[in-house]
């Protein structure tokens, strides 16, 4: 049982480049989340989804896009990367009726 | 002012000591989570509580909704407890979590 997987583990981007952070869960969870964690700061919610085809903005959505075509996958797209997007990105999932979130290992992104 | 404040920010203790980490919040909440972030970065949920006290092994979490305060205690601390402990209250208005910055705990053998 892999839980929540994220790829890549680490990436360096140049300013203006784009990339997609992948997130997959195999627990059949309806809810999925994308967070960013800046050094010394709490996690901030970027986007979340309550099921396939349904996504909504979190606290810091600017500069990001998401899609949820299947229950398992919740990719996060960065368009026109900026140094302010240098962060560690975590994907998480939870099931209906349970508040416990299961986290992926994170993707460390450096924008130079 | 942050909606969630954790104290202390950093804590170093000797193996065996009783550890207390505090979390205060300023918004209306209906529940609160405690999570552990390992040195390698992985995040694991420890507790979700909405009243009173919960215990799991050597970990105890308490909450006082009226006083807007929660504590996480670790009894008989061990070096493997070294991690960042994160408090995340669930906002009443939209059920989203508000994440504290975390308390970095180091337990020395």
CSV table of C-alpha atoms in Angstrom, one decimal:
chain,number,residue,atom,x,y,z
A,1,UNK,CA,0.0,0.0,0.0
A,2,UNK,CA,1.9,3.1,-1.3
A,3,UNK,CA,-0.4,5.7,0.3
A,4,UNK,CA,0.3,9.1,-1.2
A,5,UNK,CA,3.1,9.4,-3.7
A,6,UNK,CA,4.6,12.6,-5.2
A,7,UNK,CA,7.0,13.1,-8.0
A,8,UNK,CA,9.6,14.5,-8.5
A,9,UNK,CA,11.3,14.7,-5.1
A,10,UNK,CA,13.4,17.7,-6.1
A,11,UNK,CA,13.4,20.1,-9.0
A,12,UNK,CA,15.3,23.2,-10.0
A,13,UNK,CA,13.4,25.5,-12.4
A,14,UNK,CA,14.4,28.7,-14.1
A,15,UNK,CA,12.2,31.8,-13.8
A,16,UNK,CA,9.4,31.6,-16.3
A,17,UNK,CA,9.5,27.8,-16.8
A,18,UNK,CA,6.5,25.7,-16.1
A,19,UNK,CA,6.1,22.3,-14.5
A,20,UNK,CA,3.6,19.8,-13.1
A,21,UNK,CA,4.0,18.3,-9.7
A,22,UNK,CA,2.4,14.9,-9.6
A,23,UNK,CA,0.4,13.4,-6.7
A,24,UNK,CA,-1.3,10.0,-6.6
A,25,UNK,CA,-3.1,8.2,-3.8
A,26,UNK,CA,-4.2,4.6,-3.8
A,27,UNK,CA,-6.5,4.8,-0.8
A,28,UNK,CA,-9.7,5.8,-2.7
A,29,UNK,CA,-9.9,9.0,-0.8
A,30,UNK,CA,-12.3,11.6,-2.1
A,31,UNK,CA,-10.5,14.6,-0.6
A,32,UNK,CA,-7.1,15.8,-1.8
A,33,UNK,CA,-5.0,18.8,-1.0
A,34,UNK,CA,-1.9,20.7,-2.1
A,35,UNK,CA,0.1,22.7,0.5
A,36,UNK,CA,3.3,24.6,0.3
A,37,UNK,CA,5.7,24.9,3.3
A,38,UNK,CA,8.1,27.8,3.4
A,39,UNK,CA,11.0,27.7,5.8
A,40,UNK,CA,10.0,28.4,9.4
A,41,UNK,CA,6.3,28.8,8.4
A,42,UNK,CA,3.2,26.8,8.7
A,43,UNK,CA,1.7,24.9,5.7
A,44,UNK,CA,-0.5,27.0,3.4
A,45,UNK,CA,-3.3,25.4,1.4
A,46,UNK,CA,-3.0,26.1,-2.3
A,47,UNK,CA,-5.9,24.1,-3.8
A,48,UNK,CA,-8.1,21.3,-2.7
A,49,UNK,CA,-10.5,18.8,-4.3
A,50,UNK,CA,-13.5,17.0,-2.8
A,51,UNK,CA,-13.8,14.6,-5.6
A,52,UNK,CA,-13.1,13.9,-9.3
A,53,UNK,CA,-14.0,17.0,-11.4
A,54,UNK,CA,-14.3,19.3,-8.3
A,55,UNK,CA,-11.5,21.6,-7.3
A,56,UNK,CA,-11.4,24.8,-5.2
A,57,UNK,CA,-8.9,27.5,-4.2
A,58,UNK,CA,-7.2,27.5,-0.9
A,59,UNK,CA,-5.4,30.3,0.8
A,60,UNK,CA,-2.6,30.9,-1.8
A,61,UNK,CA,-3.7,29.8,-5.3
A,62,UNK,CA,-2.1,32.5,-7.4
A,63,UNK,CA,0.4,31.1,-9.9
A,64,UNK,CA,-0.9,27.6,-9.7
A,65,UNK,CA,-3.5,25.4,-11.4
A,66,UNK,CA,-5.0,22.0,-10.6
A,67,UNK,CA,-7.1,19.4,-12.2
A,68,UNK,CA,-8.8,16.3,-10.8
A,69,UNK,CA,-9.8,13.9,-13.6
A,70,UNK,CA,-9.6,10.8,-11.5
A,71,UNK,CA,-10.0,9.9,-7.8
A,72,UNK,CA,-6.4,8.9,-7.6
A,73,UNK,CA,-4.5,11.8,-9.3
A,74,UNK,CA,-4.3,15.5,-8.3
A,75,UNK,CA,-1.5,17.2,-10.3
A,76,UNK,CA,-0.4,20.8,-9.5
A,77,UNK,CA,0.7,23.0,-12.4
A,78,UNK,CA,3.0,25.9,-12.0
A,79,UNK,CA,2.9,28.3,-14.9
A,80,UNK,CA,5.7,30.9,-15.3
A,81,UNK,CA,7.7,29.9,-12.2
A,82,UNK,CA,8.8,32.7,-9.9
A,83,UNK,CA,11.4,32.8,-7.1
A,84,UNK,CA,8.6,33.2,-4.6
A,85,UNK,CA,7.4,29.7,-5.5
A,86,UNK,CA,10.6,28.2,-4.1
A,87,UNK,CA,9.1,26.0,-1.4
A,88,UNK,CA,8.4,22.4,-0.3
A,89,UNK,CA,5.1,21.2,-1.7
A,90,UNK,CA,3.0,18.5,0.0
A,91,UNK,CA,0.1,16.6,-1.3
A,92,UNK,CA,-2.4,15.1,1.1
A,93,UNK,CA,-5.6,13.1,1.0
A,94,UNK,CA,-8.4,12.1,3.4
A,95,UNK,CA,-11.5,10.1,3.2
A,96,UNK,CA,-15.1,11.3,3.6
A,97,UNK,CA,-16.1,11.3,7.3
A,98,UNK,CA,-12.5,11.2,8.5
A,99,UNK,CA,-10.3,14.3,9.2
A,100,UNK,CA,-7.1,12.5,9.2
A,101,UNK,CA,-4.9,13.7,6.3
A,102,UNK,CA,-2.3,11.4,4.8
A,103,UNK,CA,0.7,13.2,3.4
A,104,UNK,CA,3.0,12.5,0.6
A,105,UNK,CA,6.8,12.8,1.1
A,106,UNK,CA,6.9,16.3,-0.5
A,107,UNK,CA,8.5,17.9,-3.5
A,108,UNK,CA,11.3,20.4,-3.0
A,109,UNK,CA,11.2,23.1,-5.6
A,110,UNK,CA,13.9,25.7,-6.2
A,111,UNK,CA,13.2,28.5,-8.7
A,112,UNK,CA,16.3,30.4,-9.8
B,1,UNK,CA,-1.0,38.6,14.8
B,2,UNK,CA,-1.0,35.0,13.6
B,3,UNK,CA,-4.3,33.1,14.2
B,4,UNK,CA,-2.3,30.2,15.6
B,5,UNK,CA,0.7,30.5,17.9
B,6,UNK,CA,2.8,27.7,19.1
B,7,UNK,CA,5.2,27.8,22.0
B,8,UNK,CA,8.0,27.2,22.4
B,9,UNK,CA,9.4,27.5,18.8
B,10,UNK,CA,12.3,25.3,19.7
B,11,UNK,CA,12.8,22.9,22.6
B,12,UNK,CA,15.8,20.9,23.5
B,13,UNK,CA,15.5,18.4,26.4
B,14,UNK,CA,17.2,15.3,27.8
B,15,UNK,CA,15.9,11.8,27.3
B,16,UNK,CA,13.3,10.9,29.8
B,17,UNK,CA,12.0,14.4,30.4
B,18,UNK,CA,8.3,15.3,30.3
B,19,UNK,CA,7.6,17.6,27.3
B,20,UNK,CA,4.9,20.1,26.9
B,21,UNK,CA,4.1,22.0,23.6
B,22,UNK,CA,1.5,24.7,23.6
B,23,UNK,CA,-0.9,25.9,21.0
B,24,UNK,CA,-3.1,29.0,21.2
B,25,UNK,CA,-5.5,30.2,18.6
B,26,UNK,CA,-7.7,33.3,18.1
B,27,UNK,CA,-10.5,32.1,15.9
B,28,UNK,CA,-13.5,29.9,16.4
B,29,UNK,CA,-12.8,26.3,15.8
B,30,UNK,CA,-14.6,23.0,16.0
B,31,UNK,CA,-11.6,20.7,16.3
B,32,UNK,CA,-7.8,20.8,16.4
B,33,UNK,CA,-5.2,18.5,14.9
B,34,UNK,CA,-1.7,17.7,16.1
B,35,UNK,CA,0.8,16.4,13.6
B,36,UNK,CA,4.4,15.3,13.6
B,37,UNK,CA,6.9,16.2,10.9
B,38,UNK,CA,10.0,14.0,10.8
B,39,UNK,CA,13.5,15.4,10.2
B,40,UNK,CA,13.2,13.9,6.7
B,41,UNK,CA,10.1,16.0,6.0
B,42,UNK,CA,7.3,13.4,6.3
B,43,UNK,CA,4.2,14.5,8.0
B,44,UNK,CA,2.0,12.2,10.1
B,45,UNK,CA,-1.3,12.9,11.9
B,46,UNK,CA,-1.1,12.3,15.7
B,47,UNK,CA,-4.5,13.4,17.1
B,48,UNK,CA,-7.7,15.2,16.2
B,49,UNK,CA,-9.6,16.4,19.2
B,50,UNK,CA,-12.6,18.7,19.8
B,51,UNK,CA,-12.8,18.5,23.6
B,52,UNK,CA,-11.0,17.1,26.6
B,53,UNK,CA,-8.1,14.8,26.3
B,54,UNK,CA,-6.7,12.0,24.1
B,55,UNK,CA,-3.9,9.6,24.8
B,56,UNK,CA,-1.9,7.4,22.4
B,57,UNK,CA,1.1,5.6,23.9
B,58,UNK,CA,3.4,8.3,25.4
B,59,UNK,CA,1.6,11.1,23.7
B,60,UNK,CA,-1.3,13.1,25.4
B,61,UNK,CA,-3.2,15.9,23.8
B,62,UNK,CA,-5.6,18.2,25.6
B,63,UNK,CA,-7.8,21.0,24.5
B,64,UNK,CA,-9.8,23.8,26.2
B,65,UNK,CA,-12.1,25.2,23.6
B,66,UNK,CA,-13.2,28.1,25.8
B,67,UNK,CA,-9.7,29.2,26.6
B,68,UNK,CA,-8.6,28.6,22.9
B,69,UNK,CA,-5.7,26.5,24.0
B,70,UNK,CA,-4.3,23.0,23.4
B,71,UNK,CA,-1.3,21.2,24.7
B,72,UNK,CA,0.7,18.2,23.5
B,73,UNK,CA,2.6,16.3,26.1
B,74,UNK,CA,5.2,13.6,25.7
B,75,UNK,CA,6.0,11.4,28.7
B,76,UNK,CA,9.4,9.6,29.0
B,77,UNK,CA,10.8,11.4,26.0
B,78,UNK,CA,13.1,9.6,23.7
B,79,UNK,CA,15.5,10.7,20.9
B,80,UNK,CA,13.2,9.2,18.3
B,81,UNK,CA,10.6,11.8,19.4
B,82,UNK,CA,12.8,14.5,17.9
B,83,UNK,CA,10.7,16.2,15.2
B,84,UNK,CA,8.6,19.3,14.5
B,85,UNK,CA,5.2,19.2,16.1
B,86,UNK,CA,2.5,21.1,14.3
B,87,UNK,CA,-0.8,22.3,15.7
B,88,UNK,CA,-3.6,22.9,13.1
B,89,UNK,CA,-7.0,24.1,14.4
B,90,UNK,CA,-10.0,23.6,12.1
B,91,UNK,CA,-11.7,26.8,11.4
B,92,UNK,CA,-15.4,26.8,12.3
B,93,UNK,CA,-16.5,29.0,9.3
B,94,UNK,CA,-15.2,26.9,6.4
B,95,UNK,CA,-13.7,23.7,8.1
B,96,UNK,CA,-10.3,24.5,6.7
B,97,UNK,CA,-7.2,23.9,8.8
B,98,UNK,CA,-5.1,26.8,10.0
B,99,UNK,CA,-1.5,25.6,10.3
B,100,UNK,CA,0.9,26.6,13.1
B,101,UNK,CA,4.5,27.1,12.3
B,102,UNK,CA,5.5,24.2,14.5
B,103,UNK,CA,7.7,23.5,17.5
B,104,UNK,CA,11.0,21.9,16.8
B,105,UNK,CA,11.8,19.3,19.5
B,106,UNK,CA,15.2,17.8,20.0
B,107,UNK,CA,15.7,15.1,22.6
B,108,UNK,CA,19.3,14.4,23.6
B,109,UNK,CA,20.3,10.9,24.8
